[in-house]
Coordinates of C-alpha atoms and ligand atoms in Angstrom, one line a residue:
X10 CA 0.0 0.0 0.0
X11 CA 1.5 3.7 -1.0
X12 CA 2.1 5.2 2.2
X13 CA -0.4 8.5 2.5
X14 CA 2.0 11.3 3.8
X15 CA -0.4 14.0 3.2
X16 CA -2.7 12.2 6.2
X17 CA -3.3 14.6 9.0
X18 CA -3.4 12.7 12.2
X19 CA -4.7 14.0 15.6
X20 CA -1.6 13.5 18.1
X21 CA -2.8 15.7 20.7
X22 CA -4.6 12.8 22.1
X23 CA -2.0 10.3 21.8
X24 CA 1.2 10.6 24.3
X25 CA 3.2 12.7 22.0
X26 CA 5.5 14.9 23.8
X27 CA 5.9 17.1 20.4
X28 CA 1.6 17.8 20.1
X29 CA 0.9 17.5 24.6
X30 CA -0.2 20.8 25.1
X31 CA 0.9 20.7 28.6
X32 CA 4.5 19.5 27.7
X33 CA 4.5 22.7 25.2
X34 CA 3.4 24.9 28.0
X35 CA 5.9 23.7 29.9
X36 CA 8.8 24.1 27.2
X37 CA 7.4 27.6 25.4
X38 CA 5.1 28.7 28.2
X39 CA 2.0 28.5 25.8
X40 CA 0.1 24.9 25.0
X41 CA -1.9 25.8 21.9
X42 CA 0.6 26.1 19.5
X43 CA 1.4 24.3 16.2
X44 CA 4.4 21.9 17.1
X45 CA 7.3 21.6 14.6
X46 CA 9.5 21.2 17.1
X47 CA 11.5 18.0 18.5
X48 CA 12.4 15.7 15.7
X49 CA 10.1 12.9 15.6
X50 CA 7.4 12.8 12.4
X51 CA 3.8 13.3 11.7
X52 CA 4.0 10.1 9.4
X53 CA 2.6 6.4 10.5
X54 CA 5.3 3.9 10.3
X55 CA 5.4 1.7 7.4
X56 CA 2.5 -0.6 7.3
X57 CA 4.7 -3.8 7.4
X58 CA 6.2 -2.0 10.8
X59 CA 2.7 -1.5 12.4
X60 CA 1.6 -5.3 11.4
X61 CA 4.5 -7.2 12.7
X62 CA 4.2 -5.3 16.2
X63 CA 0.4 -6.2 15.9
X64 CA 1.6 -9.9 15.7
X65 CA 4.2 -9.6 18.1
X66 CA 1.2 -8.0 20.4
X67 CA -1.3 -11.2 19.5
X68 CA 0.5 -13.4 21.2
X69 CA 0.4 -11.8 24.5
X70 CA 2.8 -12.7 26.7
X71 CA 5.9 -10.3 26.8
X72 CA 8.2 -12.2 28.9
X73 CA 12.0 -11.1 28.7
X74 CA 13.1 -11.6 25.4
X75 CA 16.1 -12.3 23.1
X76 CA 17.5 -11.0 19.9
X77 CA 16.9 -13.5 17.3
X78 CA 19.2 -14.4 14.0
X79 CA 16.4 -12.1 11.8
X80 CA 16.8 -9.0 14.1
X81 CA 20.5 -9.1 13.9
X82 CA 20.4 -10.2 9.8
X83 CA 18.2 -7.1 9.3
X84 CA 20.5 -4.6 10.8
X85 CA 23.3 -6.1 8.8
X86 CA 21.9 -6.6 5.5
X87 CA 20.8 -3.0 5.7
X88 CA 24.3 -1.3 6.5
X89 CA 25.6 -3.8 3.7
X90 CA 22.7 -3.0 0.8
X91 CA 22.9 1.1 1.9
X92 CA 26.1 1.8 3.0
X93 CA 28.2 -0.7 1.2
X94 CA 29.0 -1.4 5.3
X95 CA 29.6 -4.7 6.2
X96 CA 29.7 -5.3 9.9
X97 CA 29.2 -8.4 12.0
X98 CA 26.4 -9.8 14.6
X99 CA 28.9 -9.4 17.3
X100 CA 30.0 -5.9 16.9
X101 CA 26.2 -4.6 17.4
X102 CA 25.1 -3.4 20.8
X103 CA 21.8 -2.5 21.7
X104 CA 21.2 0.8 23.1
X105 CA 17.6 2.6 24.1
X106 CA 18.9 5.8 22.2
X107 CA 21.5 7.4 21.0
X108 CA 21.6 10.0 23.8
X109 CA 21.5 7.8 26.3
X110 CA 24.8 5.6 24.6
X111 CA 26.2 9.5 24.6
X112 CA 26.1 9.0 28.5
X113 CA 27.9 5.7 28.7
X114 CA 30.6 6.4 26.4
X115 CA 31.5 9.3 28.6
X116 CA 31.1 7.3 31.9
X117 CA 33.5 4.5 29.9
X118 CA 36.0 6.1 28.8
X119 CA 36.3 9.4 30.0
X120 CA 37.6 10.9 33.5
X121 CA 36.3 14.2 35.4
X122 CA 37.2 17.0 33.1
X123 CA 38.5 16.2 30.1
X124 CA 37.3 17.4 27.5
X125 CA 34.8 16.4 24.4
X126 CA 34.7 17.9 21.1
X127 CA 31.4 19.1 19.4
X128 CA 30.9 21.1 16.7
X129 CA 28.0 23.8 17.3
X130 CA 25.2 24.4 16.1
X131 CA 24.8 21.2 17.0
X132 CA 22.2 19.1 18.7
X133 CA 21.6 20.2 22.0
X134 CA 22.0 17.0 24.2
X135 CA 25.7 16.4 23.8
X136 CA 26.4 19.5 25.4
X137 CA 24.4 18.6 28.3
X138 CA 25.5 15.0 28.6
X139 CA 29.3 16.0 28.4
X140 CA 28.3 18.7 31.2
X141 CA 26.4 16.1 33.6
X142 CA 29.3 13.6 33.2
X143 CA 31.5 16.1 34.8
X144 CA 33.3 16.8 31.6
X145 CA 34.5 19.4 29.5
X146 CA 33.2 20.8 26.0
X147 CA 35.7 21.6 23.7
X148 CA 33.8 23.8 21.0
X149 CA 34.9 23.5 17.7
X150 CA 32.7 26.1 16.1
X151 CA 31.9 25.5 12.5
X152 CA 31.9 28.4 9.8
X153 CA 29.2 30.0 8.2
X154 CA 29.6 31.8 5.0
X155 CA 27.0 32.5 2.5
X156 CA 24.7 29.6 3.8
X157 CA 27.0 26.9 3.9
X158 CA 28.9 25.3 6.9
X159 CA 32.2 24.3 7.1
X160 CA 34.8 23.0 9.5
X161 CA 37.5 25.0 10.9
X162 CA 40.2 22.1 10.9
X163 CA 42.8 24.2 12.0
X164 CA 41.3 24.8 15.5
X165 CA 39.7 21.5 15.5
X166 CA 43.3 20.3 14.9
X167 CA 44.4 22.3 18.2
X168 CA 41.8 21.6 20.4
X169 CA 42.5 17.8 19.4
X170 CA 46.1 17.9 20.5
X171 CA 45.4 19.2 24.0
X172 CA 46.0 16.8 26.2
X173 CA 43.0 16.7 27.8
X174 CA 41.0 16.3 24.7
X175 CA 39.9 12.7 25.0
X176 CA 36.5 12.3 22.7
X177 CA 35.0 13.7 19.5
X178 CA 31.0 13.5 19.0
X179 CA 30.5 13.1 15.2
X180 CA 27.4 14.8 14.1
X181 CA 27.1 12.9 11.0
X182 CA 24.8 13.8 9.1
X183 CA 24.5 17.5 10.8
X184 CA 21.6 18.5 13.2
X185 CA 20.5 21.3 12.8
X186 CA 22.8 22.2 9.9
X187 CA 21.6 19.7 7.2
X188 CA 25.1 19.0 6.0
X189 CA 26.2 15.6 4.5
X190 CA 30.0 15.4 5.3
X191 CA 32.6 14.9 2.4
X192 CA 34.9 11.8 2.4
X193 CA 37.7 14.1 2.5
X194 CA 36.3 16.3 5.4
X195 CA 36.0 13.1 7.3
X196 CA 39.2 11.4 6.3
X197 CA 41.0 14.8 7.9
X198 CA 39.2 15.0 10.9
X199 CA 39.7 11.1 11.9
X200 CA 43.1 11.6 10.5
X201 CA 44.0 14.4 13.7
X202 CA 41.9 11.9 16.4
X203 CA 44.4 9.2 15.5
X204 CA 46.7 11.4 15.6
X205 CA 45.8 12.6 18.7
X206 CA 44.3 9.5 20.6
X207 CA 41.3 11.1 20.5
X208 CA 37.9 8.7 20.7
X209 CA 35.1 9.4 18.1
X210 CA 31.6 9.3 18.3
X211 CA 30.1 8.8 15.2
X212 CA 26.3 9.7 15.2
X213 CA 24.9 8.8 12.6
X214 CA 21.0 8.6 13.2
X215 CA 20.3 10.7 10.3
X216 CA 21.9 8.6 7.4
X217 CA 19.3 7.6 6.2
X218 CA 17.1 10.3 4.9
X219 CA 20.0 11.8 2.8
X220 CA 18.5 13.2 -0.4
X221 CA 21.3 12.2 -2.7
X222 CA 21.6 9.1 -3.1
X223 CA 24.9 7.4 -1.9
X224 CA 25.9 11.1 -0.9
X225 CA 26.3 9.5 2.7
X226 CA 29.7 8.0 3.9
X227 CA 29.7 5.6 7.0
X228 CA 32.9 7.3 9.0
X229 CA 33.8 3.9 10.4
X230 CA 33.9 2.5 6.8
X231 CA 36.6 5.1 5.7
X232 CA 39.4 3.6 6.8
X233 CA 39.7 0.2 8.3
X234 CA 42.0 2.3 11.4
X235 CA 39.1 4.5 11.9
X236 CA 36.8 1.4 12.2
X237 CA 38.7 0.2 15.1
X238 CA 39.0 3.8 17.0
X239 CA 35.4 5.2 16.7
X240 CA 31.6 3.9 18.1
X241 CA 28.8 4.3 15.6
X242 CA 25.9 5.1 17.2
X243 CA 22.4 5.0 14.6
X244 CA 19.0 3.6 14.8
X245 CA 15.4 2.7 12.9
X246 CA 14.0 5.6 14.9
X247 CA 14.6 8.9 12.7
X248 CA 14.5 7.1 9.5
X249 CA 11.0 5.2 10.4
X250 CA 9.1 7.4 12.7
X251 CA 9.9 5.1 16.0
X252 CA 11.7 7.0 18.8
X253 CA 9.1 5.9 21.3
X254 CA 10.1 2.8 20.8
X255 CA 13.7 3.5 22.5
X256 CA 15.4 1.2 20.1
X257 CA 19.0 1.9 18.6
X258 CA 22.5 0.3 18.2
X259 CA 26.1 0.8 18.7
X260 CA 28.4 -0.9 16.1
X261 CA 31.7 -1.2 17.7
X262 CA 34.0 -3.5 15.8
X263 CA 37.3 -2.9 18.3
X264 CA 36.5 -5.5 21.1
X265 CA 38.0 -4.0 23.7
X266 CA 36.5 -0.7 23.1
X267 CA 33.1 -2.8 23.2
X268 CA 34.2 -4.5 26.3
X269 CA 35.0 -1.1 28.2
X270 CA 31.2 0.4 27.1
X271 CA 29.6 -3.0 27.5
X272 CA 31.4 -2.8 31.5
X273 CA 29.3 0.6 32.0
X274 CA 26.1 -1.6 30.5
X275 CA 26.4 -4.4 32.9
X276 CA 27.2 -2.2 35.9
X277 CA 23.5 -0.7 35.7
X278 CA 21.8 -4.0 34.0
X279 CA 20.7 -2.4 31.1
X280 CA 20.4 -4.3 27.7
X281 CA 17.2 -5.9 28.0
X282 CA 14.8 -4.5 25.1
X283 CA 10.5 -5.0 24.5
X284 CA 10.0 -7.6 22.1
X285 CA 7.6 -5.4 20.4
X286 CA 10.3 -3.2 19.6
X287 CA 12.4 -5.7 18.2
X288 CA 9.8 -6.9 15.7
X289 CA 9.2 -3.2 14.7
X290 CA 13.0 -3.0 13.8
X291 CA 13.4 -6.2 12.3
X292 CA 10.1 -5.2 10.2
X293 CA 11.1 -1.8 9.3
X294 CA 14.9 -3.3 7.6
X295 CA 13.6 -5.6 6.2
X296 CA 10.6 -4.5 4.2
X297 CA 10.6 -1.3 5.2
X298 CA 12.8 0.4 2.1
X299 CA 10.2 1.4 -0.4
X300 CA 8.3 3.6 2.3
X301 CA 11.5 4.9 3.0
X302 CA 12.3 6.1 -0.5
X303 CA 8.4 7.3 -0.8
X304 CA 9.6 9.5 2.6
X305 CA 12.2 10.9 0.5
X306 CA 10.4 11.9 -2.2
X307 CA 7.9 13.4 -0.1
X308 CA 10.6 15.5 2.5
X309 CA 11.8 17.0 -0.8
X310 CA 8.4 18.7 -2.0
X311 CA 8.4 19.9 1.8
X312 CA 11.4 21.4 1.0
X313 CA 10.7 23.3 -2.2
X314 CA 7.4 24.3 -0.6
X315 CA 9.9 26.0 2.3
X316 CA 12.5 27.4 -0.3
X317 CA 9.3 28.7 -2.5
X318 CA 7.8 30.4 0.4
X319 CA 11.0 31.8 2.5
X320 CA 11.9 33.4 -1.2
X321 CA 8.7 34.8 -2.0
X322 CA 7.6 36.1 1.4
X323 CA 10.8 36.7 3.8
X324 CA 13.1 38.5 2.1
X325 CA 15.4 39.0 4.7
X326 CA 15.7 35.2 5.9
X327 CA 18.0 33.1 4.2
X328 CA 17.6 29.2 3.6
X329 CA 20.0 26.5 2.3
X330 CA 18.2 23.7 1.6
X331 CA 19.1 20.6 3.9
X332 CA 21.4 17.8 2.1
X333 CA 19.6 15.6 4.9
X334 CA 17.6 15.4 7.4
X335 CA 13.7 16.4 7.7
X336 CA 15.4 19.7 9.7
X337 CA 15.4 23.3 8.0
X338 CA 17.8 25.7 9.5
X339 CA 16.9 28.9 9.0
X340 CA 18.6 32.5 9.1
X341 CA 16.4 35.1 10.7
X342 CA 19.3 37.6 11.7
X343 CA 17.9 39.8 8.6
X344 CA 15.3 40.9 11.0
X345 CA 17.4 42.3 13.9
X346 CA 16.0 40.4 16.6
X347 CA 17.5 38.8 19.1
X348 CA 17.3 35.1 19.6
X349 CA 15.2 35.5 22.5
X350 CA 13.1 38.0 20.5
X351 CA 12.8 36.2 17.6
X352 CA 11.6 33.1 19.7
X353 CA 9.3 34.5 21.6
X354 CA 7.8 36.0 18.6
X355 CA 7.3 32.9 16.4
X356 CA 5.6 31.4 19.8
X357 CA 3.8 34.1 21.1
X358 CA 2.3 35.3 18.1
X359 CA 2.8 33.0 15.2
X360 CA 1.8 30.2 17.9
X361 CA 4.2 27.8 16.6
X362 CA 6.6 25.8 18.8
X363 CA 10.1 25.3 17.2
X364 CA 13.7 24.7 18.3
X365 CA 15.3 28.4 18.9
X366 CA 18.7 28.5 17.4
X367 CA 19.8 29.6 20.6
X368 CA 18.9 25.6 21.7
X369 CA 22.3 24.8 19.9
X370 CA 24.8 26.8 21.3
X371 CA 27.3 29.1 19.8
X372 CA 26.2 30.6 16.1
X373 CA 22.3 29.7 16.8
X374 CA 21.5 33.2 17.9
X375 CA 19.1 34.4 14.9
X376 CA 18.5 30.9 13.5
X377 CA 15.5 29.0 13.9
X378 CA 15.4 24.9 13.2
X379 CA 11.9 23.8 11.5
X380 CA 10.7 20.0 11.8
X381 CA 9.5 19.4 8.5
X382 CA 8.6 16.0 8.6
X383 CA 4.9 16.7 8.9
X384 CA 1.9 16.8 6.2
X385 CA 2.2 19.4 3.5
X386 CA -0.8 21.3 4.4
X387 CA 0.6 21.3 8.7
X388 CA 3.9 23.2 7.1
X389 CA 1.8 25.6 5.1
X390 CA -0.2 26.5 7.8
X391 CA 3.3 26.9 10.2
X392 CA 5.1 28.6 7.6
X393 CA 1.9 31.3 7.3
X394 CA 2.0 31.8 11.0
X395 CA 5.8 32.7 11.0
X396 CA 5.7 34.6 8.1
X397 CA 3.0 37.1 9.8
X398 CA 4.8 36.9 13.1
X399 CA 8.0 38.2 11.2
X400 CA 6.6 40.5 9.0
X401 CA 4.1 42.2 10.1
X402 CA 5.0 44.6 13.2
Ligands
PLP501 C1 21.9 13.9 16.0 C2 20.9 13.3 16.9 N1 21.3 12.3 17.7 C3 20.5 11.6 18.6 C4 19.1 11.9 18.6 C5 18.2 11.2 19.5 O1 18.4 9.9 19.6 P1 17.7 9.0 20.6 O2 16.3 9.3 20.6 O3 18.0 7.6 20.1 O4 18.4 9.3 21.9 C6 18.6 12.9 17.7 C7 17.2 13.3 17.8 O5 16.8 14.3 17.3 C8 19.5 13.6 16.9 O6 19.1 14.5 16.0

């Protein structure tokens, strides 16, 4: 069946933390506002994803439950038809979310103030995980010119040979920034963590909904030394609609590496995952592909409809279409504002809730990110509302 994207479904009533109105008041201090905020989407999951957890439900006993051989083969086949990745069974480790694998690689492997790389704008969690770990973040800004990010290697380069410097969070492809990383822009950077001794942290959760094809490189998959010196954290969860599932993995193929994070794991007991979950995931890579490329498609008419209406109706915003992700990042310094101004203006009288720029640290001020993974006719209506917020006084 064609998946119907255009669908409006009511998630107010549902337990969606992006549509609760109280969870909005909380977050924006107003609860009836349009949400295009936190990146989950407005879409159902692929059909053969919704009837394999309705089989898995059937049989109605949810005893603790194992990984099978067709889970795992899933995964693998996947990262090997995609990605051109092959990887083994043993190298995947199950994780709830990629945040929370964040947390345990810094309770692994790092010690009470040393530092951790990221590159803001960048998605906002790192920065508080590396914080609530007792670490340091090392900022490695990236530069803006004329609507296109790049890295500053040079200082990344520096801050990688301070001794301290003991991690690197990949942001792979970019949130909010929409950038798909060049082979040779990830060949340097894992060239100076070698270097260095400095761990990556691939995060990868966005490579699937790259709209070039094959655009997206697997950093471990570079270089057979970077496969040894870097955890790739990615999951079903952007690319299928199913973060509330709390399913993802870790593919770590250096065994001591995986013993070290696997030590954290086993400290707290946590590995154990709902066997609904695992049939949604084993569903969604293995027959879940053509939705995915109908997704595609889709995202990219949401884009052009964003392009055609920032162009024709706010002049002084700028907007470089995302190479991935279902994220637009868009300049609003054109309009003088503050970030704090410009947020409050888009929520208190467009009565649209998205992530401030501001939410991403240094160079966000002035930016704002819209979650474009919703039903045409939803971003019309949000992209009206900020329009008039902006441009009428
Ligand atoms: C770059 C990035 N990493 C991780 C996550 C969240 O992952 P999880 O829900 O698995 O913790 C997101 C969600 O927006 C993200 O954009």
């Amino acid at each position: 069946m064609k998946p119907d994207f255009d669908k409006i479904i009511d998630r107010k009533k549902s337990k969606s933390i992006k549509w609760d109105p109280e969870v909005l008041g909380e977050i924006f201090g107003e609860e009836d506002l349009l949400p295009l905020w936190v990146a989950d989407m407005d879409f159902q999951a692929p059909e053969e994803v919704i009837e394999a957890m309705k089989e898995e439900v059937s049989h109605g006993v949810f005893g603790y439950s194992k990984r099978g051989y067709q889970y795992y083969q899933s995964i693998i086949q996947w990262y090997e038809k995609r990605f051109n990745w092959k990887i083994k069974r043993e190298w995947l480790v199950y994780t709830s979310g990629v945040v929370a694998a964040v947390n345990y690689v810094l309770q692994a492997f790092l010690e009470k103030e040393q530092g951790v790389i990221i590159q803001e704008p960048v998605y906002y969690p790192f920065k508080k995980a590396i914080k609530k770990n007792g670490c340091r973040v090392v900022n490695n800004p990236l530069k803006y010119h004329e609507g296109s990010y790049e890295i500053d290697f040079e200082d990344f380069e520096k801050k990688a040979r301070e001794p301290s410097t003991k991690l690197f969070i990949l942001c792979s492809p970019h949130n909010p920034v929409g950038r798909v990383w060049k082979k040779e822009e990830l060949h340097r950077l894992g060239e100076i963590c070698l270097a260095n001794g400095v761990l990556i942290f691939a995060d990868e959760i966005h490579h699937d909904l790259v709209y070039q094809n094959g655009a997206h490189q697997i950093f471990a998959n570079l270089d057979p030394r970077f496969e040894d010196h870097v955890i790739t954290a990615t999951a079903p969860s952007k690319t299928f609609n199913l973060a509330g599932l709390m399913s993802a993995h870790l593919i770590i193929k250096n065994s001591s590496l995986k013993r070290r994070y696997k030590h954290v794991l086993e400290k707290n007991h946590i590995g154990h995952q709902s066997p609904v979950s695992m049939a949604a995931v084993q569903a969604a890579y293995g027959q879940g592909e053509p939705w995915l490329e109908a997704l595609l498609a889709y995202l990219q008419g949401n884009i052009r409809l964003i392009e055609t209406m920032v162009a024709e109706k706010l002049p002084k915003a700028k907007f470089t279409p995302p190479r991935a992700t279902y994220l637009a990042w868009i300049d609003l310094r054109g309009y003088g504002l503050s970030g704090k101004a410009l947020e409050e203006k888009i929520t208190k009288k467009g009565k649209v809730a998205l992530d401030g720029g501001t939410w991403f640290g240094s160079g966000g001020e002035g930016f704002v990110r819209i979650n474009f993974a919703c039903p045409r006719k939803t971003l019309e209506e949000a992209l009206e509302r900020i329009i008039k917020a902006i441009e009428e006084e």
